[in-house]
Amino acid sequence: MLRGLGRDIVVTAVIVGCSVLGDVAAQVALVLRVHEDSSSAWAMTALLLAGNLPAVLFARPAGELVDRYDSRALMVGCALVQALMCLPLAVSTSSGVMVTLVAGLATLTTVAGLARNALVPDMVTEQQLLHANAALRAANAIGRMAGWPIGGFLTGMLGSGSVLLLDAMSFAVLAAGALVIRTRRVPELVPGPHREGKVRAATGTTIDPILALIASSVGLVLLFVSMTNVAQVFFVKDILGA
């Protein structure tokens, strides 16, 4: 799948897979830790919200940040800070501290993810862009599928702290990989022309109505899917004893 796409896409796919693996494994470990420490559905909900809500609340500010600064530098900086944040998270037993740190990690992930996505079109030709995006989606899916069992097994054998250290290592790999990417993107703030048939946003940018419809539909689906996440943990742990 990566043949002919170039070195930068290969590196990006590897670091995406490693980063997602570490993040998913850490989520499994933290959810199990909260269940064992408090067995509180509210604490579990707060933890899951902290990991997902920043992507909604800070998507626009993160996008504006990416449009102002070097994407590769943002990727490296976010990854290094995230690696450091995982260290106190590995030993913390306070729900408040864990929720705060997870929210911080998710916020930085939002910035780094947008920076990476903005960099991809400059790594390949226009004809290769669809192929490159498919390769990165595949790397994301592989990392996610591997992260769930790895997070569960390592938590069961070594404890949740070891999984958080693994997540810190994945962020270090992400920072190192971003450093060796040759493609650079330093945006220039040039206002774009208004195009007919578009909905103008408050900041002067334009939004395609179809994009708004797709985003709302996906959000609605995710809402119902996510409602089961908390219940699943209690069902598996308390009812099945697994």
PDB file of C-alpha atoms in Angstrom:
ATOM      1  CA  MET A   1       0.000   0.000   0.000  1.00  0.00           C
ATOM      2  CA  LEU A   2       2.895   2.371   0.737  1.00  0.00           C
ATOM      3  CA  ARG A   3       4.829   1.529  -2.416  1.00  0.00           C
ATOM      4  CA  GLY A   4       5.592   4.579  -4.497  1.00  0.00           C
ATOM      5  CA  LEU A   5       4.222   7.102  -1.979  1.00  0.00           C
ATOM      6  CA  GLY A   6       7.602   8.264  -0.741  1.00  0.00           C
ATOM      7  CA  ARG A   7       9.613   8.179   2.446  1.00  0.00           C
ATOM      8  CA  ASP A   8       7.637  10.814   4.345  1.00  0.00           C
ATOM      9  CA  ILE A   9       4.340   8.953   3.993  1.00  0.00           C
ATOM     10  CA  VAL A  10       5.977   5.720   5.184  1.00  0.00           C
ATOM     11  CA  VAL A  11       7.373   7.488   8.248  1.00  0.00           C
ATOM     12  CA  THR A  12       4.032   9.178   8.906  1.00  0.00           C
ATOM     13  CA  ALA A  13       2.150   5.873   8.667  1.00  0.00           C
ATOM     14  CA  VAL A  14       4.537   4.222  11.143  1.00  0.00           C
ATOM     15  CA  ILE A  15       4.291   7.003  13.718  1.00  0.00           C
ATOM     16  CA  VAL A  16       0.501   7.206  13.314  1.00  0.00           C
ATOM     17  CA  GLY A  17       0.169   3.485  14.010  1.00  0.00           C
ATOM     18  CA  CYS A  18       2.490   3.644  17.031  1.00  0.00           C
ATOM     19  CA  SER A  19       0.782   6.724  18.448  1.00  0.00           C
ATOM     20  CA  VAL A  20      -2.742   5.322  18.087  1.00  0.00           C
ATOM     21  CA  LEU A  21      -1.651   2.004  19.606  1.00  0.00           C
ATOM     22  CA  GLY A  22      -0.260   3.804  22.652  1.00  0.00           C
ATOM     23  CA  ASP A  23      -3.325   6.043  23.027  1.00  0.00           C
ATOM     24  CA  VAL A  24      -5.847   3.190  22.791  1.00  0.00           C
ATOM     25  CA  ALA A  25      -3.852   0.976  25.156  1.00  0.00           C
ATOM     26  CA  ALA A  26      -3.659   3.859  27.635  1.00  0.00           C
ATOM     27  CA  GLN A  27      -7.416   4.422  27.423  1.00  0.00           C
ATOM     28  CA  VAL A  28      -8.044   0.758  28.241  1.00  0.00           C
ATOM     29  CA  ALA A  29      -5.632   0.918  31.182  1.00  0.00           C
ATOM     30  CA  LEU A  30      -7.125   4.120  32.592  1.00  0.00           C
ATOM     31  CA  VAL A  31     -10.692   2.873  32.283  1.00  0.00           C
ATOM     32  CA  LEU A  32      -9.761  -0.307  34.163  1.00  0.00           C
ATOM     33  CA  ARG A  33      -7.904   1.725  36.800  1.00  0.00           C
ATOM     34  CA  VAL A  34     -10.908   3.988  37.410  1.00  0.00           C
ATOM     35  CA  HIS A  35     -13.208   0.959  37.672  1.00  0.00           C
ATOM     36  CA  GLU A  36     -10.938  -0.736  40.201  1.00  0.00           C
ATOM     37  CA  ASP A  37     -10.353   2.403  42.283  1.00  0.00           C
ATOM     38  CA  SER A  38     -13.880   3.786  42.451  1.00  0.00           C
ATOM     39  CA  SER A  39     -16.331   1.683  40.416  1.00  0.00           C
ATOM     40  CA  SER A  40     -18.005   5.012  39.652  1.00  0.00           C
ATOM     41  CA  ALA A  41     -19.866   5.416  36.381  1.00  0.00           C
ATOM     42  CA  TRP A  42     -19.548   9.187  36.739  1.00  0.00           C
ATOM     43  CA  ALA A  43     -15.764   8.983  37.092  1.00  0.00           C
ATOM     44  CA  MET A  44     -15.634   6.710  34.051  1.00  0.00           C
ATOM     45  CA  THR A  45     -17.796   9.127  32.082  1.00  0.00           C
ATOM     46  CA  ALA A  46     -15.631  12.087  33.087  1.00  0.00           C
ATOM     47  CA  LEU A  47     -12.512  10.236  31.952  1.00  0.00           C
ATOM     48  CA  LEU A  48     -13.993   9.319  28.563  1.00  0.00           C
ATOM     49  CA  LEU A  49     -15.331  12.857  28.067  1.00  0.00           C
ATOM     50  CA  ALA A  50     -11.899  14.270  28.884  1.00  0.00           C
ATOM     51  CA  GLY A  51     -10.410  12.105  26.165  1.00  0.00           C
ATOM     52  CA  ASN A  52     -12.905  13.129  23.480  1.00  0.00           C
ATOM     53  CA  LEU A  53     -14.450  16.520  24.285  1.00  0.00           C
ATOM     54  CA  PRO A  54     -11.325  18.609  23.516  1.00  0.00           C
ATOM     55  CA  ALA A  55     -11.507  17.457  19.890  1.00  0.00           C
ATOM     56  CA  VAL A  56     -14.931  19.135  19.723  1.00  0.00           C
ATOM     57  CA  LEU A  57     -14.254  22.224  21.821  1.00  0.00           C
ATOM     58  CA  PHE A  58     -10.820  23.086  20.448  1.00  0.00           C
ATOM     59  CA  ALA A  59     -11.070  21.931  16.831  1.00  0.00           C
ATOM     60  CA  ARG A  60     -11.386  25.459  15.436  1.00  0.00           C
ATOM     61  CA  PRO A  61      -8.649  27.064  17.614  1.00  0.00           C
ATOM     62  CA  ALA A  62      -6.394  24.109  16.816  1.00  0.00           C
ATOM     63  CA  GLY A  63      -7.058  24.579  13.107  1.00  0.00           C
ATOM     64  CA  GLU A  64      -6.221  28.270  13.334  1.00  0.00           C
ATOM     65  CA  LEU A  65      -2.995  27.391  15.164  1.00  0.00           C
ATOM     66  CA  VAL A  66      -2.033  24.912  12.441  1.00  0.00           C
ATOM     67  CA  ASP A  67      -2.749  27.577   9.815  1.00  0.00           C
ATOM     68  CA  ARG A  68      -0.265  29.915  11.483  1.00  0.00           C
ATOM     69  CA  TYR A  69       2.735  27.778  12.418  1.00  0.00           C
ATOM     70  CA  ASP A  70       5.012  25.108  10.967  1.00  0.00           C
ATOM     71  CA  SER A  71       3.079  21.832  11.036  1.00  0.00           C
ATOM     72  CA  ARG A  72       6.125  19.662  11.662  1.00  0.00           C
ATOM     73  CA  ALA A  73       7.239  21.828  14.583  1.00  0.00           C
ATOM     74  CA  LEU A  74       3.748  21.574  16.108  1.00  0.00           C
ATOM     75  CA  MET A  75       3.834  17.770  15.774  1.00  0.00           C
ATOM     76  CA  VAL A  76       7.208  17.519  17.510  1.00  0.00           C
ATOM     77  CA  GLY A  77       6.330  19.974  20.272  1.00  0.00           C
ATOM     78  CA  CYS A  78       2.969  18.373  21.065  1.00  0.00           C
ATOM     79  CA  ALA A  79       4.452  14.871  21.128  1.00  0.00           C
ATOM     80  CA  LEU A  80       7.258  15.834  23.527  1.00  0.00           C
ATOM     81  CA  VAL A  81       4.854  17.534  25.934  1.00  0.00           C
ATOM     82  CA  GLN A  82       2.509  14.524  25.759  1.00  0.00           C
ATOM     83  CA  ALA A  83       5.356  12.126  26.547  1.00  0.00           C
ATOM     84  CA  LEU A  84       6.132  14.135  29.680  1.00  0.00           C
ATOM     85  CA  MET A  85       2.449  14.287  30.695  1.00  0.00           C
ATOM     86  CA  CYS A  86       2.217  10.490  30.591  1.00  0.00           C
ATOM     87  CA  LEU A  87       4.779  10.157  33.403  1.00  0.00           C
ATOM     88  CA  PRO A  88       2.625  11.637  36.221  1.00  0.00           C
ATOM     89  CA  LEU A  89      -0.409   9.952  34.678  1.00  0.00           C
ATOM     90  CA  ALA A  90       1.322   6.576  35.091  1.00  0.00           C
ATOM     91  CA  VAL A  91       1.455   6.945  38.891  1.00  0.00           C
ATOM     92  CA  SER A  92      -1.584   9.111  39.624  1.00  0.00           C
ATOM     93  CA  THR A  93      -4.475   7.684  41.658  1.00  0.00           C
ATOM     94  CA  SER A  94      -6.560  10.872  41.780  1.00  0.00           C
ATOM     95  CA  SER A  95      -9.531  10.934  39.420  1.00  0.00           C
ATOM     96  CA  GLY A  96      -9.289  14.720  39.119  1.00  0.00           C
ATOM     97  CA  VAL A  97      -5.613  14.614  38.161  1.00  0.00           C
ATOM     98  CA  MET A  98      -6.216  11.815  35.659  1.00  0.00           C
ATOM     99  CA  VAL A  99      -9.124  13.633  34.024  1.00  0.00           C
ATOM    100  CA  THR A 100      -7.097  16.855  33.770  1.00  0.00           C
ATOM    101  CA  LEU A 101      -4.068  15.128  32.256  1.00  0.00           C
ATOM    102  CA  VAL A 102      -6.201  13.131  29.814  1.00  0.00           C
ATOM    103  CA  ALA A 103      -7.918  16.340  28.702  1.00  0.00           C
ATOM    104  CA  GLY A 104      -4.510  17.932  28.153  1.00  0.00           C
ATOM    105  CA  LEU A 105      -3.331  14.945  26.119  1.00  0.00           C
ATOM    106  CA  ALA A 106      -6.488  15.026  24.008  1.00  0.00           C
ATOM    107  CA  THR A 107      -6.102  18.755  23.339  1.00  0.00           C
ATOM    108  CA  LEU A 108      -2.532  18.300  22.136  1.00  0.00           C
ATOM    109  CA  THR A 109      -3.602  15.299  20.048  1.00  0.00           C
ATOM    110  CA  THR A 110      -6.171  17.511  18.333  1.00  0.00           C
ATOM    111  CA  VAL A 111      -3.496  20.041  17.388  1.00  0.00           C
ATOM    112  CA  ALA A 112      -0.958  17.405  16.316  1.00  0.00           C
ATOM    113  CA  GLY A 113      -3.537  15.464  14.290  1.00  0.00           C
ATOM    114  CA  LEU A 114      -4.620  18.543  12.362  1.00  0.00           C
ATOM    115  CA  ALA A 115      -0.987  19.500  11.767  1.00  0.00           C
ATOM    116  CA  ARG A 116      -0.242  16.040  10.382  1.00  0.00           C
ATOM    117  CA  ASN A 117      -3.323  16.055   8.159  1.00  0.00           C
ATOM    118  CA  ALA A 118      -2.386  19.460   6.797  1.00  0.00           C
ATOM    119  CA  LEU A 119       1.114  18.214   5.986  1.00  0.00           C
ATOM    120  CA  VAL A 120       0.043  15.102   4.045  1.00  0.00           C
ATOM    121  CA  PRO A 121      -1.071  16.886   0.819  1.00  0.00           C
ATOM    122  CA  ASP A 122       2.423  18.403   0.555  1.00  0.00           C
ATOM    123  CA  MET A 123       4.059  14.972   0.855  1.00  0.00           C
ATOM    124  CA  VAL A 124       2.513  13.494  -2.291  1.00  0.00           C
ATOM    125  CA  THR A 125       1.155  14.501  -5.661  1.00  0.00           C
ATOM    126  CA  GLU A 126      -2.538  15.217  -6.118  1.00  0.00           C
ATOM    127  CA  GLN A 127      -2.982  11.853  -7.832  1.00  0.00           C
ATOM    128  CA  GLN A 128      -1.411  10.042  -4.868  1.00  0.00           C
ATOM    129  CA  LEU A 129      -3.377  11.848  -2.157  1.00  0.00           C
ATOM    130  CA  LEU A 130      -6.258   9.367  -1.957  1.00  0.00           C
ATOM    131  CA  HIS A 131      -3.815   6.447  -1.784  1.00  0.00           C
ATOM    132  CA  ALA A 132      -1.790   8.211   0.925  1.00  0.00           C
ATOM    133  CA  ASN A 133      -4.864   8.950   3.036  1.00  0.00           C
ATOM    134  CA  ALA A 134      -5.966   5.316   2.704  1.00  0.00           C
ATOM    135  CA  ALA A 135      -2.552   4.155   3.919  1.00  0.00           C
ATOM    136  CA  LEU A 136      -2.730   6.440   6.955  1.00  0.00           C
ATOM    137  CA  ARG A 137      -6.266   5.281   7.756  1.00  0.00           C
ATOM    138  CA  ALA A 138      -5.037   1.683   7.577  1.00  0.00           C
ATOM    139  CA  ALA A 139      -2.168   2.506   9.961  1.00  0.00           C
ATOM    140  CA  ASN A 140      -4.677   4.119  12.324  1.00  0.00           C
ATOM    141  CA  ALA A 141      -6.929   1.056  12.238  1.00  0.00           C
ATOM    142  CA  ILE A 142      -4.028  -1.360  12.806  1.00  0.00           C
ATOM    143  CA  GLY A 143      -2.805   0.668  15.782  1.00  0.00           C
ATOM    144  CA  ARG A 144      -6.307   0.785  17.238  1.00  0.00           C
ATOM    145  CA  MET A 145      -6.912  -2.951  16.868  1.00  0.00           C
ATOM    146  CA  ALA A 146      -3.527  -3.752  18.422  1.00  0.00           C
ATOM    147  CA  GLY A 147      -3.949  -1.216  21.227  1.00  0.00           C
ATOM    148  CA  TRP A 148      -7.058  -2.806  22.750  1.00  0.00           C
ATOM    149  CA  PRO A 149      -5.593  -6.273  23.486  1.00  0.00           C
ATOM    150  CA  ILE A 150      -2.150  -4.900  24.370  1.00  0.00           C
ATOM    151  CA  GLY A 151      -3.703  -2.450  26.841  1.00  0.00           C
ATOM    152  CA  GLY A 152      -5.778  -5.196  28.443  1.00  0.00           C
ATOM    153  CA  PHE A 153      -3.040  -7.809  28.673  1.00  0.00           C
ATOM    154  CA  LEU A 154      -0.360  -5.433  29.968  1.00  0.00           C
ATOM    155  CA  THR A 155      -2.739  -3.989  32.555  1.00  0.00           C
ATOM    156  CA  GLY A 156      -3.596  -7.485  33.736  1.00  0.00           C
ATOM    157  CA  MET A 157       0.035  -8.626  33.904  1.00  0.00           C
ATOM    158  CA  LEU A 158       2.007  -5.495  34.881  1.00  0.00           C
ATOM    159  CA  GLY A 159      -0.557  -2.921  35.948  1.00  0.00           C
ATOM    160  CA  SER A 160      -1.872   0.208  34.298  1.00  0.00           C
ATOM    161  CA  GLY A 161       1.306   2.206  34.987  1.00  0.00           C
ATOM    162  CA  SER A 162       3.270   0.113  32.496  1.00  0.00           C
ATOM    163  CA  VAL A 163       0.734   0.897  29.764  1.00  0.00           C
ATOM    164  CA  LEU A 164       1.034   4.636  30.408  1.00  0.00           C
ATOM    165  CA  LEU A 165       4.812   4.345  30.097  1.00  0.00           C
ATOM    166  CA  LEU A 166       4.233   2.560  26.786  1.00  0.00           C
ATOM    167  CA  ASP A 167       2.095   5.519  25.716  1.00  0.00           C
ATOM    168  CA  ALA A 168       4.921   7.883  26.682  1.00  0.00           C
ATOM    169  CA  MET A 169       7.271   5.841  24.479  1.00  0.00           C
ATOM    170  CA  SER A 170       4.797   6.051  21.583  1.00  0.00           C
ATOM    171  CA  PHE A 171       4.821   9.852  21.861  1.00  0.00           C
ATOM    172  CA  ALA A 172       8.637   9.813  21.873  1.00  0.00           C
ATOM    173  CA  VAL A 173       8.531   7.727  18.677  1.00  0.00           C
ATOM    174  CA  LEU A 174       6.049  10.232  17.226  1.00  0.00           C
ATOM    175  CA  ALA A 175       8.369  13.153  17.999  1.00  0.00           C
ATOM    176  CA  ALA A 176      11.395  11.343  16.544  1.00  0.00           C
ATOM    177  CA  GLY A 177       9.464  10.404  13.408  1.00  0.00           C
ATOM    178  CA  ALA A 178       8.213  13.949  12.917  1.00  0.00           C
ATOM    179  CA  LEU A 179      11.788  15.214  13.139  1.00  0.00           C
ATOM    180  CA  VAL A 180      12.908  13.068  10.201  1.00  0.00           C
ATOM    181  CA  ILE A 181      10.002  14.101   7.959  1.00  0.00           C
ATOM    182  CA  ARG A 182      11.465  16.277   5.237  1.00  0.00           C
ATOM    183  CA  THR A 183       8.245  17.949   4.107  1.00  0.00           C
ATOM    184  CA  ARG A 184       7.647  21.348   5.654  1.00  0.00           C
ATOM    185  CA  ARG A 185       4.510  23.457   5.731  1.00  0.00           C
ATOM    186  CA  VAL A 186       4.759  27.042   6.942  1.00  0.00           C
ATOM    187  CA  PRO A 187       1.402  28.656   6.086  1.00  0.00           C
ATOM    188  CA  GLU A 188       0.995  32.199   4.910  1.00  0.00           C
ATOM    189  CA  LEU A 189      -2.116  34.005   6.081  1.00  0.00           C
ATOM    190  CA  VAL A 190      -3.785  34.897   2.799  1.00  0.00           C
ATOM    191  CA  PRO A 191      -7.557  35.447   2.931  1.00  0.00           C
ATOM    192  CA  GLY A 192      -9.371  33.233   0.408  1.00  0.00           C
ATOM    193  CA  PRO A 193     -12.015  34.554  -1.978  1.00  0.00           C
ATOM    194  CA  HIS A 194     -15.683  34.037  -1.216  1.00  0.00           C
ATOM    195  CA  ARG A 195     -17.150  31.299  -3.396  1.00  0.00           C
ATOM    196  CA  GLU A 196     -20.803  31.099  -4.361  1.00  0.00           C
ATOM    197  CA  GLY A 197     -22.828  28.233  -2.937  1.00  0.00           C
ATOM    198  CA  LYS A 198     -20.869  28.147   0.325  1.00  0.00           C
ATOM    199  CA  VAL A 199     -21.928  29.028   3.853  1.00  0.00           C
ATOM    200  CA  ARG A 200     -19.670  31.707   5.294  1.00  0.00           C
ATOM    201  CA  ALA A 201     -18.400  30.973   8.789  1.00  0.00           C
ATOM    202  CA  ALA A 202     -18.001  33.568  11.518  1.00  0.00           C
ATOM    203  CA  THR A 203     -14.220  33.792  11.017  1.00  0.00           C
ATOM    204  CA  GLY A 204     -14.503  34.561   7.292  1.00  0.00           C
ATOM    205  CA  THR A 205     -13.814  31.033   6.066  1.00  0.00           C
ATOM    206  CA  THR A 206     -16.308  29.018   4.016  1.00  0.00           C
ATOM    207  CA  ILE A 207     -17.973  25.719   4.851  1.00  0.00           C
ATOM    208  CA  ASP A 208     -19.498  23.430   2.246  1.00  0.00           C
ATOM    209  CA  PRO A 209     -23.107  22.563   3.274  1.00  0.00           C
ATOM    210  CA  ILE A 210     -22.481  18.898   2.387  1.00  0.00           C
ATOM    211  CA  LEU A 211     -19.533  18.858   4.802  1.00  0.00           C
ATOM    212  CA  ALA A 212     -21.765  20.211   7.571  1.00  0.00           C
ATOM    213  CA  LEU A 213     -24.353  17.490   6.855  1.00  0.00           C
ATOM    214  CA  ILE A 214     -21.731  14.731   6.881  1.00  0.00           C
ATOM    215  CA  ALA A 215     -20.169  16.028  10.110  1.00  0.00           C
ATOM    216  CA  SER A 216     -23.560  16.183  11.878  1.00  0.00           C
ATOM    217  CA  SER A 217     -24.510  12.672  10.702  1.00  0.00           C
ATOM    218  CA  VAL A 218     -21.209  11.151  11.827  1.00  0.00           C
ATOM    219  CA  GLY A 219     -21.495  12.978  15.138  1.00  0.00           C
ATOM    220  CA  LEU A 220     -24.986  11.565  15.714  1.00  0.00           C
ATOM    221  CA  VAL A 221     -23.802   8.024  15.013  1.00  0.00           C
ATOM    222  CA  LEU A 222     -20.833   8.440  17.334  1.00  0.00           C
ATOM    223  CA  LEU A 223     -23.120   9.782  20.049  1.00  0.00           C
ATOM    224  CA  PHE A 224     -25.152   6.571  20.157  1.00  0.00           C
ATOM    225  CA  VAL A 225     -22.105   4.323  19.789  1.00  0.00           C
ATOM    226  CA  SER A 226     -20.278   6.132  22.610  1.00  0.00           C
ATOM    227  CA  MET A 227     -23.230   5.758  24.993  1.00  0.00           C
ATOM    228  CA  THR A 228     -22.341   2.063  25.342  1.00  0.00           C
ATOM    229  CA  ASN A 229     -18.684   2.621  26.272  1.00  0.00           C
ATOM    230  CA  VAL A 230     -19.284   3.113  30.001  1.00  0.00           C
ATOM    231  CA  ALA A 231     -21.860   0.323  30.246  1.00  0.00           C
ATOM    232  CA  GLN A 232     -19.560  -2.146  28.496  1.00  0.00           C
ATOM    233  CA  VAL A 233     -16.865  -1.815  31.159  1.00  0.00           C
ATOM    234  CA  PHE A 234     -19.263  -2.595  34.012  1.00  0.00           C
ATOM    235  CA  PHE A 235     -20.861  -5.431  32.052  1.00  0.00           C
ATOM    236  CA  VAL A 236     -17.535  -7.116  31.272  1.00  0.00           C
ATOM    237  CA  LYS A 237     -15.982  -6.553  34.715  1.00  0.00           C
ATOM    238  CA  ASP A 238     -18.977  -6.983  37.048  1.00  0.00           C
ATOM    239  CA  ILE A 239     -21.276  -9.341  35.162  1.00  0.00           C
ATOM    240  CA  LEU A 240     -18.822 -11.475  33.176  1.00  0.00           C
ATOM    241  CA  GLY A 241     -15.948 -11.128  35.655  1.00  0.00           C
ATOM    242  CA  ALA A 242     -13.433 -10.736  32.819  1.00  0.00           C
TER     243      ALA A 242
END
